[in-house]
XYZ file of C-alpha atoms in Angstrom:
439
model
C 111.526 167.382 96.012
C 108.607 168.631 93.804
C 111.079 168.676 90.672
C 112.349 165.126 91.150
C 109.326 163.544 92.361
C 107.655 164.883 88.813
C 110.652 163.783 87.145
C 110.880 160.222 88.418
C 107.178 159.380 88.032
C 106.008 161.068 85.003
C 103.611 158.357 84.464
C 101.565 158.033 87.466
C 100.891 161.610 87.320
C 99.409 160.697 84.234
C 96.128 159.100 85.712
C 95.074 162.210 88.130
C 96.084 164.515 85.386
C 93.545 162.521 82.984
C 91.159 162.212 85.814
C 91.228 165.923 86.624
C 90.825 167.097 82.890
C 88.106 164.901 82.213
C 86.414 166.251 85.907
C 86.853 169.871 84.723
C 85.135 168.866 81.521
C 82.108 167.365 83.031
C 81.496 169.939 85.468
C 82.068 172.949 83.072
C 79.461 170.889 80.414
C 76.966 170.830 82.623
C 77.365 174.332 83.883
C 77.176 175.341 80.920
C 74.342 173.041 79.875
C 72.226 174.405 83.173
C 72.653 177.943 82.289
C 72.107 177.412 78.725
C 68.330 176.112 79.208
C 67.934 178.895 82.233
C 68.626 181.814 80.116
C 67.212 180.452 76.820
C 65.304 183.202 74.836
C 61.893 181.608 75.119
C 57.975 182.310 75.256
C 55.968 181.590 78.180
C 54.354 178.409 75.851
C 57.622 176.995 75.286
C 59.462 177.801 78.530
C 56.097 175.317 80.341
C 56.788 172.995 77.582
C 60.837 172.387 78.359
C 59.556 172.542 82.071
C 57.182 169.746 81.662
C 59.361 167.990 79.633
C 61.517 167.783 82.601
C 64.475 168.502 81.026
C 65.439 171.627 83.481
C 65.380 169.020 86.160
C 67.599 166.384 84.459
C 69.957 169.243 83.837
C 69.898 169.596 87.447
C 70.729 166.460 87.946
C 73.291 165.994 85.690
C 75.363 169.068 87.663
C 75.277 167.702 90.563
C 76.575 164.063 89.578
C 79.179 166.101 87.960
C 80.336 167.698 91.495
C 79.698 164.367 93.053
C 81.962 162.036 91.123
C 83.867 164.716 90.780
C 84.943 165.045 94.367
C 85.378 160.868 94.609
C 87.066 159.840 92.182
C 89.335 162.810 91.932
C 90.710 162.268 95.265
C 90.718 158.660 95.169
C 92.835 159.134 91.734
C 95.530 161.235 93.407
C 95.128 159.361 96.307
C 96.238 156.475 94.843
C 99.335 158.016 92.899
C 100.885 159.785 96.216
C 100.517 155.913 98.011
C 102.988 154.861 95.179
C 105.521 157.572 96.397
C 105.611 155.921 99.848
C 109.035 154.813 100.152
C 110.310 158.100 98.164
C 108.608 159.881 100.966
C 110.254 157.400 104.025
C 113.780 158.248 102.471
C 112.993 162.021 102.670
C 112.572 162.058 106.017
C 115.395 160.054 106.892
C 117.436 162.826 105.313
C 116.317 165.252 107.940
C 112.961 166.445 106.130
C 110.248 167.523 108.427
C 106.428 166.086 108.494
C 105.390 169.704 107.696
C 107.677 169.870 104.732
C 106.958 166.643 103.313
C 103.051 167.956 103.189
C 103.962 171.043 101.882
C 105.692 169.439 98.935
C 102.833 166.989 98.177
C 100.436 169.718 98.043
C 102.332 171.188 95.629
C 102.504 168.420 93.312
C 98.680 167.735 93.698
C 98.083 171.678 92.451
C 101.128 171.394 89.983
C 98.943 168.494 87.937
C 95.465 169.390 88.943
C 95.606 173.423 87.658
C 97.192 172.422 83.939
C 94.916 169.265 83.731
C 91.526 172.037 84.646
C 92.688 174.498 82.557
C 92.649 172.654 79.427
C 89.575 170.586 80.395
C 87.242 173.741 80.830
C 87.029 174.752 77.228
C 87.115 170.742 75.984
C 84.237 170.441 78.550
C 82.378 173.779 76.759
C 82.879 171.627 72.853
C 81.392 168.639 74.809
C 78.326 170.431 76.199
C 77.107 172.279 73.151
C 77.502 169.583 70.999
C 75.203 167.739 73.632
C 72.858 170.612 73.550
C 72.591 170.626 69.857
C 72.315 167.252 69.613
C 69.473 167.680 72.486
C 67.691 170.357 69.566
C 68.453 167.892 66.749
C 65.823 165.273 68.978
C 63.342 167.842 69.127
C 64.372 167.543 72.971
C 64.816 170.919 73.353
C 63.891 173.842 70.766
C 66.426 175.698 68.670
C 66.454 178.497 70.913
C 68.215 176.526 73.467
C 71.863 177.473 72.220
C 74.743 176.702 74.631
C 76.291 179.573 76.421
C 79.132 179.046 78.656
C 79.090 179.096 82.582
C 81.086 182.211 83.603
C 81.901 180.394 86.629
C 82.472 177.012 85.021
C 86.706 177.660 85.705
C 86.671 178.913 89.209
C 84.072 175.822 90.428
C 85.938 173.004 88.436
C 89.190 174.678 89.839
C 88.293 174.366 93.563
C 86.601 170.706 92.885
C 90.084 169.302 91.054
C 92.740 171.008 93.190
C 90.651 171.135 96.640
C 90.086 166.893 96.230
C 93.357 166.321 94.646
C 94.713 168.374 98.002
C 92.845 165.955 100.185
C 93.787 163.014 98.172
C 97.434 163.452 98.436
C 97.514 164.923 101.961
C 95.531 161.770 103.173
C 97.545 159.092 101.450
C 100.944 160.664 102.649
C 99.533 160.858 106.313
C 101.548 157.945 108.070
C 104.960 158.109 105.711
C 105.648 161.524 106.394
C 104.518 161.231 110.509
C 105.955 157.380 111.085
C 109.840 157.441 112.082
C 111.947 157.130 108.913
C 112.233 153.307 109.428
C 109.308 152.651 109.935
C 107.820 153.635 106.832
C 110.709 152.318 104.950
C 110.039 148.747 106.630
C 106.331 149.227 105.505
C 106.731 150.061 101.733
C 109.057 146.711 102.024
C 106.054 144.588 102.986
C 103.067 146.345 103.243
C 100.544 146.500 105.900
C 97.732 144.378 105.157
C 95.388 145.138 108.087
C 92.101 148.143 107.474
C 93.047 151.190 109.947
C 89.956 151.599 112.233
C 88.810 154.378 110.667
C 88.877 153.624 107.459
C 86.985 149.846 108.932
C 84.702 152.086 110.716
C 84.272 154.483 107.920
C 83.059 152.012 105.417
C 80.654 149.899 107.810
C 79.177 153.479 108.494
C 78.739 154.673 104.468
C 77.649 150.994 103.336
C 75.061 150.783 106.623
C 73.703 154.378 105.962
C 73.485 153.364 102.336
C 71.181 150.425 102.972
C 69.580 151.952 105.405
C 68.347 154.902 103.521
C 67.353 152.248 100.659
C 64.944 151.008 103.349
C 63.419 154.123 104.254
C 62.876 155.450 100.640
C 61.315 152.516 99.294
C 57.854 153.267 101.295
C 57.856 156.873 100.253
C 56.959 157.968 96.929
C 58.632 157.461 93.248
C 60.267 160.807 93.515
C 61.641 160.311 96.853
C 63.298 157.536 95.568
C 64.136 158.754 92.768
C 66.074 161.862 94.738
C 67.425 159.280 97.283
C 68.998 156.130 94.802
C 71.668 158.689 93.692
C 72.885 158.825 97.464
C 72.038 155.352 98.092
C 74.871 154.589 95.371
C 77.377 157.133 96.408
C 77.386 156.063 99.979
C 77.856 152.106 99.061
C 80.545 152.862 96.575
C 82.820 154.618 98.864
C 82.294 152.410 101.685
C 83.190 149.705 99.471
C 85.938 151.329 98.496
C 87.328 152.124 102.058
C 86.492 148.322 102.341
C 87.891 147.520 99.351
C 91.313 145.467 100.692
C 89.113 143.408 103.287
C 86.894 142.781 99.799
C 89.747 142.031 97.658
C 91.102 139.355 100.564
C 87.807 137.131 100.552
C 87.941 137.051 96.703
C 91.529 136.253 96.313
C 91.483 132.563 97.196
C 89.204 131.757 94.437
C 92.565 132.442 92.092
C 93.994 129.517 93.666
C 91.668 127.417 91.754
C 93.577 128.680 88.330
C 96.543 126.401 89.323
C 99.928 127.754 89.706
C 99.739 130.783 88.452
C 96.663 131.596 90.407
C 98.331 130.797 93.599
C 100.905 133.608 93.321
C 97.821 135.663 92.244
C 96.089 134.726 95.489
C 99.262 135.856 97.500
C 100.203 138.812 95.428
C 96.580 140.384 95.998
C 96.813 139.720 99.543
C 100.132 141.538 100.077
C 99.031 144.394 97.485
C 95.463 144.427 98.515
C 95.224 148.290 99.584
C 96.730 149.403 96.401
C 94.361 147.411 94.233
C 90.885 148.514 96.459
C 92.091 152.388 94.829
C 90.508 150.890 92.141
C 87.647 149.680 93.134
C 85.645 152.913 93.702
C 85.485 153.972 89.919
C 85.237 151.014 88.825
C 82.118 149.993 90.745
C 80.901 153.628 89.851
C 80.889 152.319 86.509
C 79.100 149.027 86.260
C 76.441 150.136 88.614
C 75.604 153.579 86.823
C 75.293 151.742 83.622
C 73.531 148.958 85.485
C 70.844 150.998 87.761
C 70.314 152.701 84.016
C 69.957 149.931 81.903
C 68.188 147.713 84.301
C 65.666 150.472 85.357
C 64.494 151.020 81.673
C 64.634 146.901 80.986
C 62.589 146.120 83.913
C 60.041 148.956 82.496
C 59.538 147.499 79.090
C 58.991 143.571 80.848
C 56.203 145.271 83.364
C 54.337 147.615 81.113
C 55.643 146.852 77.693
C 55.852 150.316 77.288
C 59.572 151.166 75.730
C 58.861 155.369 76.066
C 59.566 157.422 73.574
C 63.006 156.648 71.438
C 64.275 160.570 72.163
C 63.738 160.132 76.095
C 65.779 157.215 75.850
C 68.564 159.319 73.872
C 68.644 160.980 76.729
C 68.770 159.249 79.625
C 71.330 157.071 78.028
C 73.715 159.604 76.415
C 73.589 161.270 79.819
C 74.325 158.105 81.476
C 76.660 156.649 79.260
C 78.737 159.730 79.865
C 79.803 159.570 83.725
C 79.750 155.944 83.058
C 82.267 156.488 80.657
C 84.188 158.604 83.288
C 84.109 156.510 86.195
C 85.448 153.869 83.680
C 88.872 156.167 82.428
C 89.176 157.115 86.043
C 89.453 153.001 87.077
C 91.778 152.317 83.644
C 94.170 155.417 85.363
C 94.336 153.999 88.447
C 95.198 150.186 87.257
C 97.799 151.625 84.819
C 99.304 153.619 87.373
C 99.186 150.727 89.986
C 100.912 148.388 87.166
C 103.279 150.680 86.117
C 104.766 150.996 89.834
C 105.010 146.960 89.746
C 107.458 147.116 87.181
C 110.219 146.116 89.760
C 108.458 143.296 91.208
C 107.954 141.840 88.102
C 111.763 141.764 87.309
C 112.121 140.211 90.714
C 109.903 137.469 89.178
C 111.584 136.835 86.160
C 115.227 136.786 87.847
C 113.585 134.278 89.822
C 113.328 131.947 87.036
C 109.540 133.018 85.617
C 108.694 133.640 82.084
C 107.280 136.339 80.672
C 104.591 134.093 80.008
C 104.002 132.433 83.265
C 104.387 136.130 84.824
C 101.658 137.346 82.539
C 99.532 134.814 83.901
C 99.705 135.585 87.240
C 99.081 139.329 86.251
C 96.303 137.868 84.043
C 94.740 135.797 87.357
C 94.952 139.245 89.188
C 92.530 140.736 87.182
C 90.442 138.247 86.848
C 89.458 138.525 90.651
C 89.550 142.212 90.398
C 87.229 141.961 88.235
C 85.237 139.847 90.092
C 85.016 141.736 92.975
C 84.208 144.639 91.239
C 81.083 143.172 89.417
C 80.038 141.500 92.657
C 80.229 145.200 94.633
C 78.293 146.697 91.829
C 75.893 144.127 91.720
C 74.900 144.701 94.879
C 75.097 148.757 94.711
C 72.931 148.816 91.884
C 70.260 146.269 93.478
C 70.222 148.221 96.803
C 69.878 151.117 94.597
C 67.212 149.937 92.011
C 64.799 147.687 94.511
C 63.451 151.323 95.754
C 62.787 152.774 92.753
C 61.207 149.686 90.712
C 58.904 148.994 93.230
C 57.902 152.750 94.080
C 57.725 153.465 90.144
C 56.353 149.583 88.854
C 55.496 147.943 92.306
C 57.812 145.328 91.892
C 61.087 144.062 93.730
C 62.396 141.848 90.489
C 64.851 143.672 88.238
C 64.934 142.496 84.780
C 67.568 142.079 82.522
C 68.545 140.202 79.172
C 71.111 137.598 79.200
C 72.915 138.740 76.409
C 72.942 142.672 77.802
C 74.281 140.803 81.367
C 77.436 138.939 79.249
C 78.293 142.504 77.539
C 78.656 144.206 80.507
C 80.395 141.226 81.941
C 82.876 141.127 79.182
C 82.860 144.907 78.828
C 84.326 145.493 82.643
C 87.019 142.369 82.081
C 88.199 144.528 79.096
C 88.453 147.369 80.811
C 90.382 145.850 83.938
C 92.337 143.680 81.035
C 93.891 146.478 79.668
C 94.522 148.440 82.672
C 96.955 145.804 84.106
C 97.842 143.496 81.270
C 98.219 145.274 78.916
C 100.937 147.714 81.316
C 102.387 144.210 82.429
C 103.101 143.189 78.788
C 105.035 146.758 78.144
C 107.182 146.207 81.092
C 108.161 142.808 80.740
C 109.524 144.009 76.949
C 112.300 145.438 79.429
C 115.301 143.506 80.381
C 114.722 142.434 84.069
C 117.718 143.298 85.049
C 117.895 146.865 83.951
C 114.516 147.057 85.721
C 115.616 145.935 89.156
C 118.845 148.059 88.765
């Protein structure tokens, strides 16, 4: 079952197994970055002055967003591949296969991709973190005696993080197919369910409630509370959105309806495929509102004080930044691809039907433009219940600031990416006669 499952969807493996190398990679970097500054050969002068300079902190920091969007998007990755396997899984167990043997197997695949995928993004994630490092030295950031020296426990750690979420990923999302009699499932992957279980309703209400709630609290502490909390302010709203996400996806849809006919399928299509799309929506809203808490928080700065900081702090806080930014983004892109990719036989359906493979593109086209419009609404509001606290701690103000032309770049920036991970797929597909693709 491991074999053929492997075997007959090479590509959707593809996304966790990206997702997974690139997790490895982060968390070794900045393993290897946190030692690296610990165990750094220096004088009692110029050990105070990298500790004032805060840079032993940001370090800090930087290891444990590593573990933290590590452990999301990982298992929402996986999660989302396994959900595509549903009716694979439903014809198992009609054959006789037990519940317990069904799990067994999916574990098995999760640790068959995750351990190659960690192994190979270890030593990538070493290259990554001493070039960081030396670019850090090159900025007179740190001082030359700051050379990288890898984590000894950088494998082990990104090993348990990739294979222990992937684990939990796949054993979630196979839950109900492999415990639901045979039919049952089978009936299900035919027309999906399209109401929230409870506790995944329940779930989200709690994270996105906390989330707000803690934004409330920290913003009559002090700067560095705030500071400390925003991190878990946005964690907390992202995956509640994200268990949210079909119940998000729903309101948006009818808005496609106004793009004429092609909209209108796009309106029903998201409706019926709304809990595959919302796997989506976590990284993706990771991504606008890490680059937009950044951004914004360094924006609103210069308006207040018209003090831009020093040119090498801002290296910093953007390179940093624009990394798990970057990840969160290829984590999304995965999960769209691999979402498209399993469509292929729908679309067929749709051409036999009598559509073009224009008129199909459009609807595809229409799909993403309200999954991208979800997504930049979600992080809007992420990143504002995020920033509010720390402006007006840091500035004492509540009124984020940002250029126009900066807000119609990242606009355009997260249609791209959503563009390409579902037109783009589409486009290959449709290049296929439909019906070899139904057959």
């Amino acid at each position: 079952m491991i074999r053929q499952a492997l075997r007959r969807n090479p590509w959707s493996f593809l996304g966790p197994a990206g997702t997974q190398f690139l997790a490895a990679a982060l968390v070794a970097a900045a393993l290897g970055i946190t030692a690296s500054i610990g165990r750094a050969p220096l004088a009692a002068a110029e050990r105070r002055a990298v500790t004032d300079s805060g840079l032993p902190d940001m370090a800090m920091v930087f290891l444990m967003l590593a573990i933290y969007l590590s452990i999301i998007i990982v298992g929402v990755t996986m999660s989302a591949t396994i959900a595509q396997q549903a009716r694979d899984i439903a014809l198992v167990r009609a054959v006789g296969a037990t519940p317990g043997r069904v799990r067994r197997a999916i574990a098995a695949q999760a640790a068959c991709v995750a351990v190659p995928a960690t192994l190979a993004g270890v030593p990538a994630g070493s290259a990554g973190g001493r070039a960081w490092l030396d670019a850090l030295v090159a900025h007179g950031i740190a001082p030359p005696a700051v050379v990288f020296q890898a984590h000894g426990g950088a494998l082990p750690i990104a090993l348990a993080i990739t294979v222990g979420t992937s684990l939990i990923g796949a054993l979630v999302a196979a839950v109900r197919p492999s415990r639901v009699r045979p039919a049952v499932a089978l009936a299900e992957t035919a027309a999906p369910r399209r109401r929230i279980g409870v506790v995944r309703t329940v779930a989200g209400l709690i994270l996105v409630g906390g989330g707000i709630a803690l934004s409330s609290a920290i913003a009559g502490g002090s700067a560095e509370a705030a500071d400390q909390g925003g991190l878990f302010v946005m964690l907390a709203m992202c995956v509640g959105a994200g268990c949210l996400g079909p119940a998000l996806l729903r309101v948006a849809a009818p808005a496609a309806r106004l793009l004429g006919d092609a909209g209108r399928l796009a309106a029903d299509n998201i409706g019926i495929s709304a809990r595959a799309l919302s796997g989506a929506l976590v990284p993706l809203t990771l991504a606008v509102a890490f680059a937009a808490v950044k951004v914004v928080s360094y924006t609103t700065r210069t308006h207040v004080t018209g003090d831009a900081g020093p040119a090498a702090d801002r290296w910093l806080e953007y390179s940093g930044t624009a990394v798990y930014a970057a990840f969160a983004a290829v984590a999304a892109l995965n999960t769209l691809i691999t979402l498209q990719l399993s469509r292929r036989r729908d679309l067929a359906v749709v051409r036999l039907a009598g559509g073009t493979r224009g008129r199909t593109l459009a609807v595809v086209f229409c799909e993403a433009l309200v999954v991208t419009g979800t997504a930049l609404a979600v992080a809007a509001v992420v990143a504002t219940t995020t920033l509010l606290p720390l402006l007006h701690t840091a500035l004492g103000t509540w009124t984020p600031w940002l250029p126009l032309t900066w807000l119609l770049a990242g606009v355009l920036a997260t249609a791209a990416l959503v563009l390409a991970g579902t037109v783009l797929p589409a486009a290959l597909s449709l290049r296929r006669p439909p019906i070899e693709a139904v057959g």
